[in-house]
Amino acid sequence: HYLKLSSGINAEYGDYGDWCDYVLPFWELRHHQNILIVTYEDILGDPGTVIRSIGEFLEYDVSGEEVEEITEKIKFDNMKQTLEKSGKPQSANIMREGKTGGHKGKFKDRHHRIFNEKFKKKMAGTGFDVYSY
């Protein structure tokens, strides 16, 4: 899901489209009262707080038991296993390790430079900072 950078990168990593083109429309709606943006990094950092904030956003009082149950279900291994059992195991290929920063070991230095340059141009003035996550 990173970026459609060049045919060389797409050939090596697959073509999932342009990451900025995917994220930016949602980011531009972040101030709307019916939009809640949650990042994977937020979920990894404190899943209980994120689950409760989603409940609050939906005007639903999430019980402690529900927080525990959801926290267990959203663990990476459980989600990947569920996806594999769904009848669409090829979809599980997009799930790598369930950790942030996994791209650092996957992409080459020159690809990081290309991403950073393209990211800065496309996201300039939006207030979005991928590096804050």
PDB file of N, CA, C and O in Angstrom, residues 29-65:
ATOM      1  N   LEU A  29     -11.009  15.136   5.211  1.00  0.00           N
ATOM      2  CA  LEU A  29     -12.314  15.108   5.884  1.00  0.00           C
ATOM      3  C   LEU A  29     -12.190  14.994   7.411  1.00  0.00           C
ATOM      4  O   LEU A  29     -13.193  14.909   8.104  1.00  0.00           O
ATOM      5  N   ARG A  30     -10.980  15.025   7.926  1.00  0.00           N
ATOM      6  CA  ARG A  30     -10.744  14.736   9.345  1.00  0.00           C
ATOM      7  C   ARG A  30     -11.471  15.652  10.315  1.00  0.00           C
ATOM      8  O   ARG A  30     -11.711  15.275  11.456  1.00  0.00           O
ATOM      9  N   HIS A  31     -11.848  16.858   9.905  1.00  0.00           N
ATOM     10  CA  HIS A  31     -12.515  17.790  10.804  1.00  0.00           C
ATOM     11  C   HIS A  31     -14.043  17.639  10.793  1.00  0.00           C
ATOM     12  O   HIS A  31     -14.715  18.274  11.596  1.00  0.00           O
ATOM     13  N   HIS A  32     -14.549  16.813   9.913  1.00  0.00           N
ATOM     14  CA  HIS A  32     -16.000  16.573   9.877  1.00  0.00           C
ATOM     15  C   HIS A  32     -16.395  15.791  11.126  1.00  0.00           C
ATOM     16  O   HIS A  32     -15.687  14.878  11.553  1.00  0.00           O
ATOM     17  N   GLN A  33     -17.537  16.122  11.679  1.00  0.00           N
ATOM     18  CA  GLN A  33     -17.948  15.482  12.926  1.00  0.00           C
ATOM     19  C   GLN A  33     -18.266  13.998  12.771  1.00  0.00           C
ATOM     20  O   GLN A  33     -18.271  13.263  13.748  1.00  0.00           O
ATOM     21  N   ASN A  34     -18.516  13.553  11.561  1.00  0.00           N
ATOM     22  CA  ASN A  34     -18.833  12.140  11.353  1.00  0.00           C
ATOM     23  C   ASN A  34     -17.640  11.346  10.800  1.00  0.00           C
ATOM     24  O   ASN A  34     -17.818  10.263  10.259  1.00  0.00           O
ATOM     25  N   ILE A  35     -16.442  11.882  10.966  1.00  0.00           N
ATOM     26  CA  ILE A  35     -15.226  11.205  10.503  1.00  0.00           C
ATOM     27  C   ILE A  35     -14.297  10.998  11.701  1.00  0.00           C
ATOM     28  O   ILE A  35     -14.033  11.929  12.454  1.00  0.00           O
ATOM     29  N   LEU A  36     -13.819   9.805  11.857  1.00  0.00           N
ATOM     30  CA  LEU A  36     -12.822   9.482  12.878  1.00  0.00           C
ATOM     31  C   LEU A  36     -11.680   8.769  12.181  1.00  0.00           C
ATOM     32  O   LEU A  36     -11.887   7.741  11.532  1.00  0.00           O
ATOM     33  N   ILE A  37     -10.504   9.306  12.297  1.00  0.00           N
ATOM     34  CA  ILE A  37      -9.332   8.677  11.694  1.00  0.00           C
ATOM     35  C   ILE A  37      -8.573   7.946  12.792  1.00  0.00           C
ATOM     36  O   ILE A  37      -8.215   8.531  13.819  1.00  0.00           O
ATOM     37  N   VAL A  38      -8.345   6.666  12.561  1.00  0.00           N
ATOM     38  CA  VAL A  38      -7.599   5.824  13.486  1.00  0.00           C
ATOM     39  C   VAL A  38      -6.457   5.199  12.698  1.00  0.00           C
ATOM     40  O   VAL A  38      -6.674   4.664  11.614  1.00  0.00           O
ATOM     41  N   THR A  39      -5.261   5.277  13.244  1.00  0.00           N
ATOM     42  CA  THR A  39      -4.120   4.672  12.561  1.00  0.00           C
ATOM     43  C   THR A  39      -3.763   3.341  13.194  1.00  0.00           C
ATOM     44  O   THR A  39      -4.073   3.084  14.365  1.00  0.00           O
ATOM     45  N   TYR A  40      -3.116   2.519  12.416  1.00  0.00           N
ATOM     46  CA  TYR A  40      -2.636   1.235  12.933  1.00  0.00           C
ATOM     47  C   TYR A  40      -1.659   1.471  14.076  1.00  0.00           C
ATOM     48  O   TYR A  40      -1.649   0.737  15.057  1.00  0.00           O
ATOM     49  N   GLU A  41      -0.871   2.519  13.953  1.00  0.00           N
ATOM     50  CA  GLU A  41       0.091   2.850  14.999  1.00  0.00           C
ATOM     51  C   GLU A  41      -0.625   3.185  16.304  1.00  0.00           C
ATOM     52  O   GLU A  41      -0.173   2.801  17.380  1.00  0.00           O
ATOM     53  N   ASP A  42      -1.752   3.890  16.215  1.00  0.00           N
ATOM     54  CA  ASP A  42      -2.559   4.184  17.403  1.00  0.00           C
ATOM     55  C   ASP A  42      -3.047   2.892  18.052  1.00  0.00           C
ATOM     56  O   ASP A  42      -2.992   2.731  19.269  1.00  0.00           O
ATOM     57  N   ILE A  43      -3.546   1.987  17.222  1.00  0.00           N
ATOM     58  CA  ILE A  43      -4.078   0.723  17.732  1.00  0.00           C
ATOM     59  C   ILE A  43      -2.984  -0.093  18.399  1.00  0.00           C
ATOM     60  O   ILE A  43      -3.186  -0.647  19.485  1.00  0.00           O
ATOM     61  N   LEU A  44      -1.810  -0.172  17.779  1.00  0.00           N
ATOM     62  CA  LEU A  44      -0.710  -0.914  18.383  1.00  0.00           C
ATOM     63  C   LEU A  44      -0.276  -0.290  19.708  1.00  0.00           C
ATOM     64  O   LEU A  44       0.063  -0.996  20.647  1.00  0.00           O
ATOM     65  N   GLY A  45      -0.290   1.041  19.757  1.00  0.00           N
ATOM     66  CA  GLY A  45       0.182   1.741  20.940  1.00  0.00           C
ATOM     67  C   GLY A  45      -0.715   1.558  22.146  1.00  0.00           C
ATOM     68  O   GLY A  45      -0.230   1.341  23.263  1.00  0.00           O
ATOM     69  N   ASP A  46      -2.018   1.658  21.957  1.00  0.00           N
ATOM     70  CA  ASP A  46      -2.954   1.567  23.076  1.00  0.00           C
ATOM     71  C   ASP A  46      -4.326   1.149  22.558  1.00  0.00           C
ATOM     72  O   ASP A  46      -5.223   1.978  22.401  1.00  0.00           O
ATOM     73  N   PRO A  47      -4.492  -0.144  22.285  1.00  0.00           N
ATOM     74  CA  PRO A  47      -5.745  -0.592  21.677  1.00  0.00           C
ATOM     75  C   PRO A  47      -6.980  -0.289  22.523  1.00  0.00           C
ATOM     76  O   PRO A  47      -8.020   0.078  21.989  1.00  0.00           O
ATOM     77  N   GLY A  48      -6.877  -0.386  23.836  1.00  0.00           N
ATOM     78  CA  GLY A  48      -8.032  -0.119  24.690  1.00  0.00           C
ATOM     79  C   GLY A  48      -8.529   1.300  24.552  1.00  0.00           C
ATOM     80  O   GLY A  48      -9.743   1.544  24.440  1.00  0.00           O
ATOM     81  N   THR A  49      -7.606   2.244  24.533  1.00  0.00           N
ATOM     82  CA  THR A  49      -7.986   3.652  24.376  1.00  0.00           C
ATOM     83  C   THR A  49      -8.626   3.880  23.017  1.00  0.00           C
ATOM     84  O   THR A  49      -9.632   4.599  22.903  1.00  0.00           O
ATOM     85  N   VAL A  50      -8.079   3.277  21.976  1.00  0.00           N
ATOM     86  CA  VAL A  50      -8.636   3.439  20.627  1.00  0.00           C
ATOM     87  C   VAL A  50     -10.032   2.830  20.559  1.00  0.00           C
ATOM     88  O   VAL A  50     -10.962   3.445  20.017  1.00  0.00           O
ATOM     89  N   ILE A  51     -10.208   1.655  21.120  1.00  0.00           N
ATOM     90  CA  ILE A  51     -11.515   0.992  21.102  1.00  0.00           C
ATOM     91  C   ILE A  51     -12.545   1.846  21.841  1.00  0.00           C
ATOM     92  O   ILE A  51     -13.663   2.060  21.355  1.00  0.00           O
ATOM     93  N   ARG A  52     -12.169   2.375  22.988  1.00  0.00           N
ATOM     94  CA  ARG A  52     -13.091   3.232  23.740  1.00  0.00           C
ATOM     95  C   ARG A  52     -13.399   4.523  22.968  1.00  0.00           C
ATOM     96  O   ARG A  52     -14.537   4.993  22.971  1.00  0.00           O
ATOM     97  N   SER A  53     -12.395   5.082  22.273  1.00  0.00           N
ATOM     98  CA  SER A  53     -12.650   6.311  21.510  1.00  0.00           C
ATOM     99  C   SER A  53     -13.567   6.040  20.319  1.00  0.00           C
ATOM    100  O   SER A  53     -14.397   6.884  19.965  1.00  0.00           O
ATOM    101  N   ILE A  54     -13.444   4.867  19.714  1.00  0.00           N
ATOM    102  CA  ILE A  54     -14.363   4.496  18.631  1.00  0.00           C
ATOM    103  C   ILE A  54     -15.771   4.346  19.194  1.00  0.00           C
ATOM    104  O   ILE A  54     -16.747   4.822  18.603  1.00  0.00           O
ATOM    105  N   GLY A  55     -15.884   3.693  20.341  1.00  0.00           N
ATOM    106  CA  GLY A  55     -17.192   3.573  20.990  1.00  0.00           C
ATOM    107  C   GLY A  55     -17.804   4.930  21.289  1.00  0.00           C
ATOM    108  O   GLY A  55     -18.981   5.169  21.014  1.00  0.00           O
ATOM    109  N   GLU A  56     -17.001   5.836  21.836  1.00  0.00           N
ATOM    110  CA  GLU A  56     -17.479   7.189  22.135  1.00  0.00           C
ATOM    111  C   GLU A  56     -17.914   7.903  20.857  1.00  0.00           C
ATOM    112  O   GLU A  56     -18.962   8.555  20.826  1.00  0.00           O
ATOM    113  N   PHE A  57     -17.130   7.754  19.817  1.00  0.00           N
ATOM    114  CA  PHE A  57     -17.457   8.361  18.528  1.00  0.00           C
ATOM    115  C   PHE A  57     -18.805   7.855  18.020  1.00  0.00           C
ATOM    116  O   PHE A  57     -19.602   8.602  17.459  1.00  0.00           O
ATOM    117  N   LEU A  58     -19.058   6.568  18.235  1.00  0.00           N
ATOM    118  CA  LEU A  58     -20.307   5.947  17.785  1.00  0.00           C
ATOM    119  C   LEU A  58     -21.428   6.074  18.819  1.00  0.00           C
ATOM    120  O   LEU A  58     -22.511   5.505  18.631  1.00  0.00           O
ATOM    121  N   GLU A  59     -21.124   6.800  19.902  1.00  0.00           N
ATOM    122  CA  GLU A  59     -22.081   6.982  20.999  1.00  0.00           C
ATOM    123  C   GLU A  59     -22.506   5.638  21.575  1.00  0.00           C
ATOM    124  O   GLU A  59     -23.682   5.380  21.823  1.00  0.00           O
ATOM    125  N   TYR A  60     -21.516   4.779  21.793  1.00  0.00           N
ATOM    126  CA  TYR A  60     -21.737   3.454  22.365  1.00  0.00           C
ATOM    127  C   TYR A  60     -20.791   3.288  23.544  1.00  0.00           C
ATOM    128  O   TYR A  60     -19.583   3.511  23.422  1.00  0.00           O
ATOM    129  N   ASP A  61     -21.335   2.903  24.670  1.00  0.00           N
ATOM    130  CA  ASP A  61     -20.533   2.703  25.865  1.00  0.00           C
ATOM    131  C   ASP A  61     -19.931   1.295  25.823  1.00  0.00           C
ATOM    132  O   ASP A  61     -20.647   0.305  26.011  1.00  0.00           O
ATOM    133  N   VAL A  62     -18.647   1.209  25.548  1.00  0.00           N
ATOM    134  CA  VAL A  62     -17.964  -0.076  25.422  1.00  0.00           C
ATOM    135  C   VAL A  62     -17.589  -0.557  26.826  1.00  0.00           C
ATOM    136  O   VAL A  62     -16.909   0.156  27.564  1.00  0.00           O
ATOM    137  N   SER A  63     -18.024  -1.756  27.160  1.00  0.00           N
ATOM    138  CA  SER A  63     -17.707  -2.310  28.481  1.00  0.00           C
ATOM    139  C   SER A  63     -16.261  -2.789  28.521  1.00  0.00           C
ATOM    140  O   SER A  63     -15.636  -3.026  27.483  1.00  0.00           O
ATOM    141  N   GLY A  64     -15.740  -2.950  29.715  1.00  0.00           N
ATOM    142  CA  GLY A  64     -14.384  -3.468  29.867  1.00  0.00           C
ATOM    143  C   GLY A  64     -14.232  -4.841  29.240  1.00  0.00           C
ATOM    144  O   GLY A  64     -13.203  -5.158  28.636  1.00  0.00           O
ATOM    145  N   GLU A  65     -15.265  -5.667  29.364  1.00  0.00           N
ATOM    146  CA  GLU A  65     -15.250  -7.004  28.765  1.00  0.00           C
ATOM    147  C   GLU A  65     -15.183  -6.918  27.241  1.00  0.00           C
ATOM    148  O   GLU A  65     -14.448  -7.669  26.592  1.00  0.00           O
TER     149      GLU A  65
END
